[in-house]
């Protein structure tokens, strides 16, 4: 006899998982290794940017008051007394009637307050001295890049929980972070269960299939920012599975299993959670695929029991494991980002439960479009190759037509601060 399970809504299942979220510790790593990690501290400017008044152009640094009366009929001539490149500091202060030739990035010489770009100054030589002629006045501050105009000292420039992109790396380097405070990656164990599973280099045999889920999950964990620890595959044998799960739990921050979580005679995960005394957060979700997704907590460690069906396994990971991993990484945007967009094809199947249709997203002329990819069944693996979005359609709907507005979950976006909502029925379906 199998137990009757009570399905929870998708949003409720996400909530229950996130009620058990944990924040990873902080660790310091080399800047060169920090790409795609998550900041574990606010980055505060310990100096202004720019750190000094500087020239944003190749030109001449002048005292603006010397140019006050310049016009095309009464040009002003200034003697060029020095040439300074970026990285150098002018030797002396500029006296009335003098100018200094400076390159882009050079600190403003003392007494100068304006920059005249090369193109606006006529240069000439007279008796071994160089002069410039200017035919218009310049104001104090003209073309000067002011100290702190970009960032003031003490400003928070990047918030803790931000994913470290190339741009963040530039900021970290600017402020001298050769060691970067990042959130420690959660170690996520993976076990694939199923007597039918072959290694990927095995030839097919009657009744057997290759284990694709484990490798898919490893990749999903990496993309979410976690550290996968692959333990291999297990035959459907209760004691073998129970011991393996118990052992692995000692070594990981969370454990993902695939398969064996439904109501079949050889689906042992439910009894394993029971025997472990784990708190089962839910064991049925009102969604397809992935209705059997089960999550349990054993002494503060989460066990994600993902379905054996590849598409159900994929979706279960994205909806429940990914936000947990992202919040472990301190991400301020742990949830999957949802946008409104249009379906590009009919999806005539009625939906008793919320359905996540594997899709490919496109942005055209400022609008978002999602095209379902391939067969929409839990068992399917090949359509996953083209999936970068999920179209969420609500339970109880009659099916959808091309052009209908739907919720689109963007799997390659950094994420959202807003928890995933259950998709709402369209207005005409409610009538
Ligand atoms: N009587 C019922 N039967 C089933 C129900 C139900 O409610 N009542 N739910 C169905 C749904 S929905 C799903 S989803 C599956 C879930 O099954 P399990 O999570 O227990 O997974 P398995 O039984 O172990 O395998 C299912 C399927 O997936 C293949 N598989 C398993 N592991 C892998 C892997 N690592 N790589 C690739 N493919 C894998 C396996 O061979 C099976 O074909 O249960 C339904 N049944
Ligand atoms: O629980 Mo399922 O709907 O075939 O994945
Ligand atoms: Mg099963």
Short mmCIF file of N, CA and C and ligand atoms in Angstrom, two decimals, residues 192-193 196-197 209-214 258-263 267 284 288 290-292 306-310 312 378, ligand 1:
data_model
loop_
_atom_site.label_atom_id
_atom_site.label_comp_id
_atom_site.label_asym_id
_atom_site.label_seq_id
_atom_site.Cartn_x
_atom_site.Cartn_y
_atom_site.Cartn_z
N UNK A 192 22.73 9.27 -7.80
CA UNK A 192 21.70 8.84 -8.73
C UNK A 192 21.28 7.45 -8.29
N UNK A 193 19.96 7.23 -8.12
CA UNK A 193 19.51 5.90 -7.73
C UNK A 193 18.80 5.23 -8.90
N UNK A 196 18.53 0.39 -13.00
CA UNK A 196 18.58 0.43 -14.47
C UNK A 196 19.69 1.31 -15.01
N UNK A 197 20.43 1.97 -14.11
CA UNK A 197 21.37 2.98 -14.61
C UNK A 197 22.71 2.39 -15.03
N UNK A 209 19.35 2.07 -19.01
CA UNK A 209 19.58 3.37 -19.67
C UNK A 209 20.80 4.02 -19.01
N UNK A 210 21.38 4.95 -19.73
CA UNK A 210 22.53 5.65 -19.14
C UNK A 210 22.05 6.69 -18.13
N UNK A 211 22.85 6.89 -17.13
CA UNK A 211 22.57 7.86 -16.07
C UNK A 211 22.86 9.26 -16.60
N UNK A 212 21.83 9.97 -17.00
CA UNK A 212 22.05 11.34 -17.49
C UNK A 212 21.81 12.37 -16.40
N UNK A 213 20.92 12.05 -15.47
CA UNK A 213 20.54 13.06 -14.47
C UNK A 213 21.71 13.54 -13.61
N UNK A 214 22.57 12.60 -13.21
CA UNK A 214 23.65 13.00 -12.29
C UNK A 214 24.50 14.09 -12.93
N UNK A 258 18.47 11.60 -7.13
CA UNK A 258 17.52 11.56 -8.24
C UNK A 258 16.99 10.14 -8.36
N UNK A 259 15.67 10.06 -8.52
CA UNK A 259 15.01 8.76 -8.65
C UNK A 259 14.57 8.21 -7.31
N UNK A 260 13.71 7.22 -7.37
CA UNK A 260 13.31 6.48 -6.18
C UNK A 260 12.49 7.29 -5.18
N UNK A 261 11.77 8.28 -5.64
CA UNK A 261 11.11 9.16 -4.69
C UNK A 261 9.58 9.09 -4.81
N UNK A 262 9.13 8.28 -5.75
CA UNK A 262 7.69 8.17 -5.96
C UNK A 262 7.13 7.00 -5.12
N UNK A 263 6.10 6.34 -5.63
CA UNK A 263 5.40 5.35 -4.82
C UNK A 263 5.66 3.90 -5.25
N UNK A 267 11.06 2.45 -4.84
CA UNK A 267 11.31 3.87 -4.57
C UNK A 267 11.55 3.99 -3.06
N UNK A 284 4.88 16.18 -2.27
CA UNK A 284 4.08 16.25 -3.51
C UNK A 284 3.81 17.73 -3.78
N UNK A 288 3.57 19.98 -12.74
CA UNK A 288 4.12 19.00 -13.67
C UNK A 288 5.18 19.68 -14.49
N UNK A 290 7.62 17.08 -12.15
CA UNK A 290 8.29 17.23 -10.86
C UNK A 290 7.35 17.15 -9.69
N UNK A 291 6.15 16.59 -9.89
CA UNK A 291 5.18 16.55 -8.78
C UNK A 291 5.70 15.76 -7.59
N UNK A 292 6.58 14.80 -7.84
CA UNK A 292 7.05 13.96 -6.73
C UNK A 292 8.22 14.57 -5.96
N UNK A 306 14.94 14.56 -5.89
CA UNK A 306 14.41 14.93 -7.20
C UNK A 306 13.93 13.67 -7.93
N UNK A 307 13.02 13.89 -8.82
CA UNK A 307 12.45 12.79 -9.59
C UNK A 307 13.54 12.10 -10.43
N UNK A 308 13.28 10.88 -10.82
CA UNK A 308 14.19 10.20 -11.74
C UNK A 308 13.94 10.62 -13.18
N UNK A 309 12.73 11.04 -13.48
CA UNK A 309 12.42 11.48 -14.84
C UNK A 309 13.23 12.74 -15.16
N UNK A 310 14.00 12.70 -16.26
CA UNK A 310 14.95 13.80 -16.50
C UNK A 310 14.34 15.20 -16.47
N UNK A 312 11.59 16.23 -15.09
CA UNK A 312 11.08 16.52 -13.74
C UNK A 312 12.24 16.83 -12.80
N UNK A 378 7.48 14.41 -18.60
CA UNK A 378 8.50 14.29 -17.56
C UNK A 378 9.68 13.42 -17.97
N1 LIG B 1 1.47 5.03 -9.28
C1 LIG B 1 2.15 6.15 -9.51
N2 LIG B 1 3.23 6.07 -10.24
C2 LIG B 1 3.98 7.17 -10.47
C3 LIG B 1 3.59 8.42 -9.94
C4 LIG B 1 2.42 8.45 -9.13
O1 LIG B 1 2.03 9.51 -8.61
N3 LIG B 1 1.76 7.28 -8.92
N4 LIG B 1 4.31 9.50 -10.22
C5 LIG B 1 4.97 9.50 -11.52
C6 LIG B 1 5.73 10.67 -11.66
S1 LIG B 1 4.85 12.08 -11.87
C7 LIG B 1 7.08 10.64 -11.71
S2 LIG B 1 7.93 12.09 -12.01
C8 LIG B 1 7.86 9.44 -11.52
C9 LIG B 1 8.96 9.67 -10.50
O2 LIG B 1 9.68 8.54 -10.31
P1 LIG B 1 10.87 8.42 -9.28
O3 LIG B 1 11.33 9.75 -8.87
O4 LIG B 1 10.51 7.47 -8.24
O5 LIG B 1 12.04 7.89 -10.18
P2 LIG B 1 12.34 6.40 -10.66
O6 LIG B 1 11.15 5.58 -10.45
O7 LIG B 1 13.59 5.97 -10.04
O8 LIG B 1 12.59 6.65 -12.21
C10 LIG B 1 11.64 7.25 -13.03
C11 LIG B 1 12.15 7.23 -14.47
O9 LIG B 1 13.34 8.01 -14.58
C12 LIG B 1 14.40 7.22 -15.10
N5 LIG B 1 15.65 7.62 -14.41
C13 LIG B 1 15.89 7.43 -13.11
N6 LIG B 1 17.12 7.90 -12.79
C14 LIG B 1 17.65 8.38 -13.92
C15 LIG B 1 18.90 8.96 -14.23
N7 LIG B 1 19.84 9.14 -13.29
N8 LIG B 1 19.15 9.34 -15.49
C16 LIG B 1 18.18 9.16 -16.45
N9 LIG B 1 16.97 8.62 -16.21
C17 LIG B 1 16.71 8.20 -14.96
C18 LIG B 1 14.03 5.82 -14.76
O10 LIG B 1 14.67 4.88 -15.56
C19 LIG B 1 12.52 5.85 -14.94
O11 LIG B 1 12.18 5.72 -16.28
O12 LIG B 1 7.06 8.39 -11.05
C20 LIG B 1 5.81 8.24 -11.73
N10 LIG B 1 5.13 7.09 -11.23
#
